[in-house]
Short mmCIF file of C-alpha atoms in Angstrom, two decimals:
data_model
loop_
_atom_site.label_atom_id
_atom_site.label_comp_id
_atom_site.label_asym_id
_atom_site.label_seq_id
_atom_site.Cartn_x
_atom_site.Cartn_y
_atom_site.Cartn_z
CA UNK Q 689 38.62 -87.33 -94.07
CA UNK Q 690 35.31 -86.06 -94.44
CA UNK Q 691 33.53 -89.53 -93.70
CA UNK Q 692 35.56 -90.28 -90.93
CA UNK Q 693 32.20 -90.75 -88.17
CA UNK Q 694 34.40 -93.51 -85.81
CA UNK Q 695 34.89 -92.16 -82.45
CA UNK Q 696 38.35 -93.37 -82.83
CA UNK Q 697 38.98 -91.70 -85.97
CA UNK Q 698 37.31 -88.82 -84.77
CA UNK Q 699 39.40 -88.01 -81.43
CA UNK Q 700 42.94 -88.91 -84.00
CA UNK Q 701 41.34 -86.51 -86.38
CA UNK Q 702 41.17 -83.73 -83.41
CA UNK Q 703 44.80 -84.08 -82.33
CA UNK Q 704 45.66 -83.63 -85.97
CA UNK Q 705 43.63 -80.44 -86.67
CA UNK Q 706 45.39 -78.82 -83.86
CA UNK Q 707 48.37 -79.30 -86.06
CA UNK Q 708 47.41 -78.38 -89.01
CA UNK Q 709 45.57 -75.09 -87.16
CA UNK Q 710 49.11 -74.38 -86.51
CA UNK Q 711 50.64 -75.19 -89.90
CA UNK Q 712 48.03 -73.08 -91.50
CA UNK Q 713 49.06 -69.38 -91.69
CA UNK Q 714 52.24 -70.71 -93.49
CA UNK Q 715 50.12 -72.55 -95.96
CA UNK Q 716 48.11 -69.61 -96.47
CA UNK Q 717 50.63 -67.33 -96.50
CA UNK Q 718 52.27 -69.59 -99.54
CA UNK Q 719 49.27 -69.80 -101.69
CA UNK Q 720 47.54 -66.52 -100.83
CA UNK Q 721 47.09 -63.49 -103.23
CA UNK Q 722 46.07 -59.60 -101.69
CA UNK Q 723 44.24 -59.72 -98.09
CA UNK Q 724 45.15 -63.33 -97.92
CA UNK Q 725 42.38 -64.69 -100.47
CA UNK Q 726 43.71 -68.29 -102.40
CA UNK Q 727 44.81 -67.02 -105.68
CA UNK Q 728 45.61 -69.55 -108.72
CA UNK Q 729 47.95 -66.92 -110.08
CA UNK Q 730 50.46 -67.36 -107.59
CA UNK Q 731 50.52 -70.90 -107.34
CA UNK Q 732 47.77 -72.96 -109.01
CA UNK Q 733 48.47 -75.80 -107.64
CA UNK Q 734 47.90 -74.82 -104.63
CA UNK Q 735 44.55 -73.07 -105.05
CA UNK Q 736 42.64 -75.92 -104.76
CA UNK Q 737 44.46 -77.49 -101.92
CA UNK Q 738 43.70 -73.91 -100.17
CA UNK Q 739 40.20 -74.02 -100.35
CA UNK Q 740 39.47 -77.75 -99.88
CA UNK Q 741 41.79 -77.44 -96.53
CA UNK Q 742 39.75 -74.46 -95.44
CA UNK Q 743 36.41 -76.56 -95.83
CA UNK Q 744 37.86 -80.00 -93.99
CA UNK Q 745 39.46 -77.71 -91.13
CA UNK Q 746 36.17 -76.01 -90.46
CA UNK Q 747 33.58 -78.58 -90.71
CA UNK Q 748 36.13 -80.90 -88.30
CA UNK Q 749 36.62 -78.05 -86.14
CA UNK Q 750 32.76 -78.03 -86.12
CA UNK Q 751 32.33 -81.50 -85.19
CA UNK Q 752 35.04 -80.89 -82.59
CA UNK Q 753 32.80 -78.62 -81.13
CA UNK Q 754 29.54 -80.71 -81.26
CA UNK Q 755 31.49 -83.29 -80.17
CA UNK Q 756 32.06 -81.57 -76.97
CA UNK Q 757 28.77 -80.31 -76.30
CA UNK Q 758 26.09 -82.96 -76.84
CA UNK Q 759 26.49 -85.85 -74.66
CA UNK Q 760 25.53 -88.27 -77.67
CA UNK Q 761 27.47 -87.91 -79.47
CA UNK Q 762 30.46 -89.93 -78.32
CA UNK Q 763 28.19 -92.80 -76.83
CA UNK Q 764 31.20 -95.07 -75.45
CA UNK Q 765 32.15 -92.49 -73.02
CA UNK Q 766 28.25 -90.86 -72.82
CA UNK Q 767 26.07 -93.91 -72.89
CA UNK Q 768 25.57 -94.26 -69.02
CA UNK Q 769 24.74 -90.84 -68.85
CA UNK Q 770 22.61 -90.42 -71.93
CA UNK Q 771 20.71 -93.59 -70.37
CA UNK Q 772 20.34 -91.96 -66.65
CA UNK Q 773 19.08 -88.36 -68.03
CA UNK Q 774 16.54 -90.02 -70.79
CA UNK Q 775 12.95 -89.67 -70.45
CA UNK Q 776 9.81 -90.45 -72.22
CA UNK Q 777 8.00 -86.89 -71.11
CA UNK Q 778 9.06 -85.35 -73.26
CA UNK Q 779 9.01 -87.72 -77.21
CA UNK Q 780 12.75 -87.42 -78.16
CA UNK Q 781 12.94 -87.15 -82.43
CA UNK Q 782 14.75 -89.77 -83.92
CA UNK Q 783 17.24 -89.26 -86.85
CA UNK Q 784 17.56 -91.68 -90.07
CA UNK Q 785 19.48 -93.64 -88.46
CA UNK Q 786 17.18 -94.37 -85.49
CA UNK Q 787 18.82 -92.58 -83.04
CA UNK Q 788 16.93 -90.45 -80.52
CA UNK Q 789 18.70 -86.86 -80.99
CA UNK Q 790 17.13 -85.29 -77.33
CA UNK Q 791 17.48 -86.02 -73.95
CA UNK Q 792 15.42 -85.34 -71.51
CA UNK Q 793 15.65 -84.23 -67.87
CA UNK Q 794 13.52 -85.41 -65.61
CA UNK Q 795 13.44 -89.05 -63.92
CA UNK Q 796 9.43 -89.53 -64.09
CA UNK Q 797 10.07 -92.22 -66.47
CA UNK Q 798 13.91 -93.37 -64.86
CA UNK Q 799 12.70 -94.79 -62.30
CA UNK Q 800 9.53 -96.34 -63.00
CA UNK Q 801 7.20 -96.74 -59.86
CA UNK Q 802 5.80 -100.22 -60.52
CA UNK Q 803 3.22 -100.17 -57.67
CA UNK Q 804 1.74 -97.11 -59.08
CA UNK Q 805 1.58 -98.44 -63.06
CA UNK Q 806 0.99 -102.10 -62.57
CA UNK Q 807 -0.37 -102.38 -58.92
CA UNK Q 808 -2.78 -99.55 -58.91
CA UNK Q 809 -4.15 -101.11 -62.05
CA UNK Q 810 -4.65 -104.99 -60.35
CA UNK Q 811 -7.79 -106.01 -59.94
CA UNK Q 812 -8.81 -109.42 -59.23
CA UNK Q 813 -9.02 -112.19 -61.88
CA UNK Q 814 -12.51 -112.53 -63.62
CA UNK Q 815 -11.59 -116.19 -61.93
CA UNK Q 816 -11.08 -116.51 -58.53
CA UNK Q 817 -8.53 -119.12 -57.23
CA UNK Q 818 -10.80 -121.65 -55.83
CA UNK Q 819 -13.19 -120.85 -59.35
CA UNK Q 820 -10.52 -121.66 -61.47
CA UNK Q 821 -8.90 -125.18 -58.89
CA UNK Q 822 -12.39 -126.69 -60.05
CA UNK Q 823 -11.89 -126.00 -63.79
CA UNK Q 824 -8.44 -127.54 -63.83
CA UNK Q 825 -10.37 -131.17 -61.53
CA UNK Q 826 -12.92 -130.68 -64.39
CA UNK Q 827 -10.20 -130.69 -67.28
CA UNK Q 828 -8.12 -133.12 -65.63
CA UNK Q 829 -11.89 -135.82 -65.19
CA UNK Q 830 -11.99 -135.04 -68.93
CA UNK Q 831 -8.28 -136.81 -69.43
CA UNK Q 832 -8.07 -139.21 -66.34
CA UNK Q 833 -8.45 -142.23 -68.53
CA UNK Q 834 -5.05 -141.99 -70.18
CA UNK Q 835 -2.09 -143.73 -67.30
CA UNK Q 836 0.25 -141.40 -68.22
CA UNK Q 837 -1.49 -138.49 -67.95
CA UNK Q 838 -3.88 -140.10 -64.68
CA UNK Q 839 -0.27 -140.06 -62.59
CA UNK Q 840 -0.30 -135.95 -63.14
CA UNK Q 841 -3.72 -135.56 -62.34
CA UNK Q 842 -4.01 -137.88 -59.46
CA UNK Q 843 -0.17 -136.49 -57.65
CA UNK Q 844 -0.98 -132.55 -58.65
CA UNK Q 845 -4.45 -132.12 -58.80
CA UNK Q 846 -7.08 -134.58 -57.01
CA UNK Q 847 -4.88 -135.17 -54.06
CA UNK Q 848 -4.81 -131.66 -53.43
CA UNK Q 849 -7.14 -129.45 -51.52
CA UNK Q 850 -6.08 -125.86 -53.06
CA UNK Q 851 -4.52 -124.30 -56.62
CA UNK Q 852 -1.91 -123.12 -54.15
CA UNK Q 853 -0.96 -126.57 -52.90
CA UNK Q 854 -1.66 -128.38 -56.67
CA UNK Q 855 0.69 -125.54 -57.53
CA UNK Q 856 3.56 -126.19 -55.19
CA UNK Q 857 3.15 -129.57 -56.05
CA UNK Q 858 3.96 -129.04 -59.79
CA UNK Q 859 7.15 -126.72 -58.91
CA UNK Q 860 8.81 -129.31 -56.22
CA UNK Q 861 8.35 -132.17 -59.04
CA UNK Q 862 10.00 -130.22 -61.10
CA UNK Q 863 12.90 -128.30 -59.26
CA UNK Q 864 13.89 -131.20 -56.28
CA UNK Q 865 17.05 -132.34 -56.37
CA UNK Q 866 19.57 -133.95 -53.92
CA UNK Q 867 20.63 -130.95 -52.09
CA UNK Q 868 16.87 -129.09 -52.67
CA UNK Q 869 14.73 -131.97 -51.17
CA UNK Q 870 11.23 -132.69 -51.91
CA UNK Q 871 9.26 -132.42 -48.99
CA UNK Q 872 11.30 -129.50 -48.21
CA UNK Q 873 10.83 -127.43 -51.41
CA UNK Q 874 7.44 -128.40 -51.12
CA UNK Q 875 6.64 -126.99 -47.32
CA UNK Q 876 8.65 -123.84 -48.68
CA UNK Q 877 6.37 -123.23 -51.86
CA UNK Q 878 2.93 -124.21 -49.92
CA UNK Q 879 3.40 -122.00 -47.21
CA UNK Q 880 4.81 -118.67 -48.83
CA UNK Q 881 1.95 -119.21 -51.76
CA UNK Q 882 -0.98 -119.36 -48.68
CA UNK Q 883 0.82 -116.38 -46.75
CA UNK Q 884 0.90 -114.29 -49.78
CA UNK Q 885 -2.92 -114.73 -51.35
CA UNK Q 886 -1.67 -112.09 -54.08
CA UNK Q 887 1.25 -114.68 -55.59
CA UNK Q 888 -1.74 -117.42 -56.02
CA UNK Q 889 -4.29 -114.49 -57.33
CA UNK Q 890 -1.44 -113.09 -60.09
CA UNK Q 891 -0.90 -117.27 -60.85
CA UNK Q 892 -5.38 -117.35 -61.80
CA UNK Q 893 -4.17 -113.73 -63.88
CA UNK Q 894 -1.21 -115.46 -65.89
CA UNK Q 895 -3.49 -119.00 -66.79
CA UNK Q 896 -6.45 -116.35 -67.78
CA UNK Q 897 -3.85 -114.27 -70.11
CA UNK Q 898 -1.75 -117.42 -71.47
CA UNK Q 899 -5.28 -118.96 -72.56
CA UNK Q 900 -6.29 -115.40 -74.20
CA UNK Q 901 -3.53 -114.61 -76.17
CA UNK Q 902 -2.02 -118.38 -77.38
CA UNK Q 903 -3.69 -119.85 -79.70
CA UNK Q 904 -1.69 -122.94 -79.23
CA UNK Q 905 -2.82 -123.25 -75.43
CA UNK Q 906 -5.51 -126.22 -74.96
CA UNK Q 907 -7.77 -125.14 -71.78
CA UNK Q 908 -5.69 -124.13 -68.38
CA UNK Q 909 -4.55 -127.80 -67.34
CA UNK Q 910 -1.33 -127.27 -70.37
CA UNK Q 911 0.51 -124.47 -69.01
CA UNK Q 912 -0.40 -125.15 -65.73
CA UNK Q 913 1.51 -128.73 -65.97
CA UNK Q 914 3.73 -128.32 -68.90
CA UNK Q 915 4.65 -124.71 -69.77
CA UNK Q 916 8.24 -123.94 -68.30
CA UNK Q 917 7.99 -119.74 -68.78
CA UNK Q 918 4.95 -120.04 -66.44
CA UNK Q 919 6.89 -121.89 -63.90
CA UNK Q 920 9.64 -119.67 -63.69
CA UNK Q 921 7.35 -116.48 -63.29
CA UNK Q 922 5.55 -118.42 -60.70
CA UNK Q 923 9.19 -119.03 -58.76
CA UNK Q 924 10.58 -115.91 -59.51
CA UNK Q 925 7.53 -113.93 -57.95
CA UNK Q 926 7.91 -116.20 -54.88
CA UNK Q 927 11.72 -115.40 -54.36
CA UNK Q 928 10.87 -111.95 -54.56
CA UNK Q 929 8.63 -112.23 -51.68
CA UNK Q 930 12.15 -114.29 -50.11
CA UNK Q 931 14.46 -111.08 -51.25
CA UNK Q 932 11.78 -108.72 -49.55
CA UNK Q 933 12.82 -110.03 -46.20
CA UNK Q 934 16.22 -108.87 -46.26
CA UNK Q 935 17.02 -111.47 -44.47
CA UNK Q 936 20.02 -113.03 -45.26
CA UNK Q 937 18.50 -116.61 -45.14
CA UNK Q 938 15.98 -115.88 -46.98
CA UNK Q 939 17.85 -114.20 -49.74
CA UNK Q 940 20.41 -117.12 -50.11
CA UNK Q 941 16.96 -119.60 -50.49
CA UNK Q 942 16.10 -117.10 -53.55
CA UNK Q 943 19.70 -117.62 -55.30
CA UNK Q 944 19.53 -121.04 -55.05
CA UNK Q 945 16.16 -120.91 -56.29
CA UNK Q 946 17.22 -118.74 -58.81
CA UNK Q 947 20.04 -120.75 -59.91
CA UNK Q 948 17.77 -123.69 -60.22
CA UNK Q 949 15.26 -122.41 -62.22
CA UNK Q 950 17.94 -120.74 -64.71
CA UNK Q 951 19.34 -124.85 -64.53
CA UNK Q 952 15.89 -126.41 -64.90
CA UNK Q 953 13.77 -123.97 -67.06
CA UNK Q 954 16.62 -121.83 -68.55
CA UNK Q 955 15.20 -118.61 -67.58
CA UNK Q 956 17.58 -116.52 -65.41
CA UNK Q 957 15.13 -114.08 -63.71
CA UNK Q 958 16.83 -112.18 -60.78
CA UNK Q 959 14.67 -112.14 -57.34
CA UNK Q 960 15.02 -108.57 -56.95
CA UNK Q 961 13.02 -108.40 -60.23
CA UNK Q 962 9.43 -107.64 -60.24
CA UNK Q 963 7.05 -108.83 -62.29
CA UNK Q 964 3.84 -107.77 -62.57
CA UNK Q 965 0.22 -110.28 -63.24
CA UNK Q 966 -0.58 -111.53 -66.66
CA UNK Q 967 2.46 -112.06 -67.99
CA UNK Q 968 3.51 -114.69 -70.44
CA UNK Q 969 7.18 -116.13 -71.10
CA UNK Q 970 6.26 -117.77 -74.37
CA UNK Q 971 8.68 -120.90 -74.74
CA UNK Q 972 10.94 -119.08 -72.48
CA UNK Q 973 14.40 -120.55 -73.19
CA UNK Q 974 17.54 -118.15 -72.75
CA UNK Q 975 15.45 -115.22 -70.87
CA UNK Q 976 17.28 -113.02 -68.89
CA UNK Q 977 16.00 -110.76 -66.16
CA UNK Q 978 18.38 -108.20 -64.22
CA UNK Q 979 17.90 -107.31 -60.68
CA UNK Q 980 16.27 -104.04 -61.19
CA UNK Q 981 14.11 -104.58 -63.47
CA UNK Q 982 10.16 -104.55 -63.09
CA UNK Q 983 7.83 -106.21 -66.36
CA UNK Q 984 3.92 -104.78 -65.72
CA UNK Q 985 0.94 -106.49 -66.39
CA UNK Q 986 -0.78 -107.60 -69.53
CA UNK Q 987 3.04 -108.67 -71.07
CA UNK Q 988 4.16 -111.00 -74.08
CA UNK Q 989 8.07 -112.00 -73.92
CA UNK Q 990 9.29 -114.40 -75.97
CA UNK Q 991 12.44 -116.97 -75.79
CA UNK Q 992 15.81 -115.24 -75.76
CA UNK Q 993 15.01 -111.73 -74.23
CA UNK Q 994 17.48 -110.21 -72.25
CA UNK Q 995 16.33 -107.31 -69.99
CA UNK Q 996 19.86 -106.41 -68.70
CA UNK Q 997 22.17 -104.03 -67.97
CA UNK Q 998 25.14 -102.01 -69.85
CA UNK Q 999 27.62 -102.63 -67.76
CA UNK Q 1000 28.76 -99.41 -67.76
CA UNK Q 1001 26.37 -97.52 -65.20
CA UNK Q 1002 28.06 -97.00 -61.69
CA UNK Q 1003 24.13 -96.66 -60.14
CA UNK Q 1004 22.12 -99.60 -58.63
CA UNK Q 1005 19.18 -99.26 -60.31
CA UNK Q 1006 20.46 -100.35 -64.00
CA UNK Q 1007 17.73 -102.26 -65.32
CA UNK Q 1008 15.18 -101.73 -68.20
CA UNK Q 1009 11.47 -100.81 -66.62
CA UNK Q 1010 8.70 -102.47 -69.20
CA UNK Q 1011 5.09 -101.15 -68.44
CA UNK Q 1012 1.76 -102.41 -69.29
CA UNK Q 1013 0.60 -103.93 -72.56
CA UNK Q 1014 4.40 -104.68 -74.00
CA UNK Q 1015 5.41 -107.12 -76.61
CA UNK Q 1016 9.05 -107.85 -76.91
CA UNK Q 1017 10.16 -110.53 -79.56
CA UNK Q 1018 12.39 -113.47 -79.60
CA UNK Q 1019 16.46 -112.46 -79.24
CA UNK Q 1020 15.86 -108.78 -78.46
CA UNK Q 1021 18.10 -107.06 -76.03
CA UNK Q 1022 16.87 -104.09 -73.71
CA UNK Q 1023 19.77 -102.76 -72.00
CA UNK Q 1024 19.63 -100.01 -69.09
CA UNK Q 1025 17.94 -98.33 -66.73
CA UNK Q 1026 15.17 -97.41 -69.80
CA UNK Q 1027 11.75 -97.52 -69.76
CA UNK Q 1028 9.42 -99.26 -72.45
CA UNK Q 1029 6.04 -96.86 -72.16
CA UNK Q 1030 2.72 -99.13 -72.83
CA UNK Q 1031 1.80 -100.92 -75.61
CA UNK Q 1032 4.97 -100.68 -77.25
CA UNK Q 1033 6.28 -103.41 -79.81
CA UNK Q 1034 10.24 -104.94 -79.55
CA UNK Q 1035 10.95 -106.48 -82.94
CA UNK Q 1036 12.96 -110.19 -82.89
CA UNK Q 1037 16.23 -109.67 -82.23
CA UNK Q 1038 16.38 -105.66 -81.85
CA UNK Q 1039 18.73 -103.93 -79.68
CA UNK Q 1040 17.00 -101.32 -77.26
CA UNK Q 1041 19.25 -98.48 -75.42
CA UNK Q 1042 16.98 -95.62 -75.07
CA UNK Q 1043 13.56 -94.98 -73.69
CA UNK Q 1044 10.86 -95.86 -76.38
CA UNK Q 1045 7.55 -93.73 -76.25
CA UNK Q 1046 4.09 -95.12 -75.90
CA UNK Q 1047 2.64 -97.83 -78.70
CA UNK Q 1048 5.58 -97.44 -80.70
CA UNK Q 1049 7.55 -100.08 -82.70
CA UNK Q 1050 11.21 -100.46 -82.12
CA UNK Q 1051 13.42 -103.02 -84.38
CA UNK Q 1052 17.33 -103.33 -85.06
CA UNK Q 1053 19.01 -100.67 -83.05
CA UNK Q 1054 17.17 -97.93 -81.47
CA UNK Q 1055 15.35 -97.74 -85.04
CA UNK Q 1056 11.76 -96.33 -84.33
CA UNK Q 1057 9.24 -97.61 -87.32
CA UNK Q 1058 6.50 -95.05 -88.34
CA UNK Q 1059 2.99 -96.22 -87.84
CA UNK Q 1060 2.17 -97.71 -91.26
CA UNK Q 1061 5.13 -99.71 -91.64
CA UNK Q 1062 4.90 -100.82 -87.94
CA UNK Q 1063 1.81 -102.60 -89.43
CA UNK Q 1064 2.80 -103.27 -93.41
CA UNK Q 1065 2.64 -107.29 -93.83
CA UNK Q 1066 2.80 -109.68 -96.74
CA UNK Q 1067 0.79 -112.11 -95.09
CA UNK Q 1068 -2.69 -113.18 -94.17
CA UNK Q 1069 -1.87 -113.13 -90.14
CA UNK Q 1070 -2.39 -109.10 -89.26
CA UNK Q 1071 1.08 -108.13 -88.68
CA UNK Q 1072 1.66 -107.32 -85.18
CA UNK Q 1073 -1.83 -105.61 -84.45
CA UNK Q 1074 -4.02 -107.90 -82.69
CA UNK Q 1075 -6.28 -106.74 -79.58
CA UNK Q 1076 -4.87 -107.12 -75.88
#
């Protein structure tokens, strides 16, 4: 009885106790010497039973207790509520088995104002659009002798007079379809990219940050042309602009969009979604992206992420909020309306539920590493701490 920890268990447990309460004085009664104190000289067999009872009863009624008052504990029936009222103001401790034991109050870090973290931050790329159009004709000369790769060139690049028409070119030959026609898709793309300048300037951000931090990127020309998680952030930032409208149009152009990127690319990323500049979906298969949820700048997400919701919270805004500076492995899973503070690290294939305090590591579930074994590695590639 005394490991019973299920929530199950637990609430059987509780209707039992309450039987037993009542069942006790007679117990007592029957194995009790002078003042009602367990005596072996009435009945030793009994003695022990006494005082083992005694210990159960009050330690359950204990938990029963407990289990009423902190909102953790039961976190089937609590976990939309312990995921609305968390904060990062205030660094909740975590117990040994990684979960945080406090709860904050306050909604500073709830709902996470992206224009103030990620927007207030932008400043335009070291590159500038038209800068960085005449380094992608000068890697694209460099190449132009191999058929294949001339066709690219010549169709995306050289017949085109901006990065935000070579652009729109590469996303209609890759999303038209029968129902989404070329020339169509293509009009669309071209002419939301030149009304919004900031869509092309947070493109010339994502080729500058892809090229920094992959190793395995050769010049700007390769994820420009053939990287599929830069595509879909390129799309997905357009919808959003289509969502903005409220128009209902508009917003049924985004779905379909949105459905045909998730077909094409395999990354499901919401419209209503905001994502930040330099940001890299790193082979970007199997990424999910919730309506609500907002990725800041200077981000590394690999294949597999899912930045969902709970499905248990009865509020709109139900999505996890990742600031600046975040890595989040392959397979990991950040579910709720939580809030990833900067620099912090997702391990492959971790589970996230609560709010996770600036430049910490996170792996498994909930399970907070200390500093030096956030860093401890075996091999000759630096762990997880490189330079951003």
């Amino acid at each position: 009885i005394q490991h019973l920890s299920h929530m199950h268990a637990l609430r059987s447990l509780h209707r039992v106790s309450f039987l037993l309460v009542a069942f006790a004085p007679v117990v007592l009664n029957f194995a009790s010497g002078p003042l009602g104190r367990p005596s072996s000289r009435c009945c030793p067999s009994a003695h022990k039973t006494v005082l083992h009872f005694r210990k159960i009863l009050g330690s359950q009624l204990q938990a029963t207790k407990y289990h009423r008052t902190n909102p953790l504990y039961d976190v089937e029936d609590n976990v939309a509520t312990s995921l609305n009222q968390a904060t990062l103001s205030s660094p909740a401790t975590v117990n040994s088995n990684g979960r945080s034991s406090t709860v904050g109050a306050e909604d500073a870090y709830r709902y996470f104002d992206f224009e103030s973290s990620a927007e207030a931050a932008y400043v335009s790329p070291a590159v500038s659009p038209d800068e960085m159009f005449q380094i992608l004709k000068a890697e694209a000369s460099a190449l132009v002798s191999e058929e294949i790769l001339n066709h690219h060139f010549s169709k995306h690049i050289f017949g085109r007079k901006s990065i935000a028409s070579c652009l729109a070119s590469v996303l209609t030959s890759k999303l038209a379809n029968d129902v989404l026609k070329e020339e169509s898709l293509y009009n669309l793309f071209e002419n939301t990219f030149l009304a919004n300048p900031k869509l092309v300037s947070d493109m010339v951000h994502d080729l500058l940050w892809i090229r920094k931090i992959d190793p395995a990127t050769i010049g700007y020309i390769q994820p420009l042309l053939f990287f599929k998680g830069f595509h879909a952030i390129q799309v997905q930032r357009l919808t959003h602009v289509l969502w903005s409208t409220n128009k209902l149009q508009k917003m049924m152009i985004a779905l379909s969009l949105q459905s045909r990127v998730a077909e094409v690319f395999g990354v499901d990323a919401h419209p209503g979604a905001r994502i930040s500049h330099s940001v890299m979906l790193d082979h970007a298969s199997g990424i999910v992206i919730g309506e609500t949820a907002a990725i800041g700048h200077s981000c590394y997400i690999l294949h597999g992420v899912t930045l969902g919701a709970t499905g248990k919270s009865s509020s709109f805004d139900r999505h996890p909020k990742v600031r600046n500076n975040v890595k989040i492995g392959a397979g990991a899973m950040i579910l709720g309306n939580i809030a990833l503070d900067d620099g912090v690290v997702v391990g492959a294939g971790a589970v996230v539920t609560n709010n996770v305090a600036k430049g910490e590591t996170v792996v498994g579930v909930n399970r907070i590493l200390s500093h030096s074994k956030a860093y401890a590695t075996d091999d000759d590639m630096g762990g997880w701490d490189f330079t951003l």
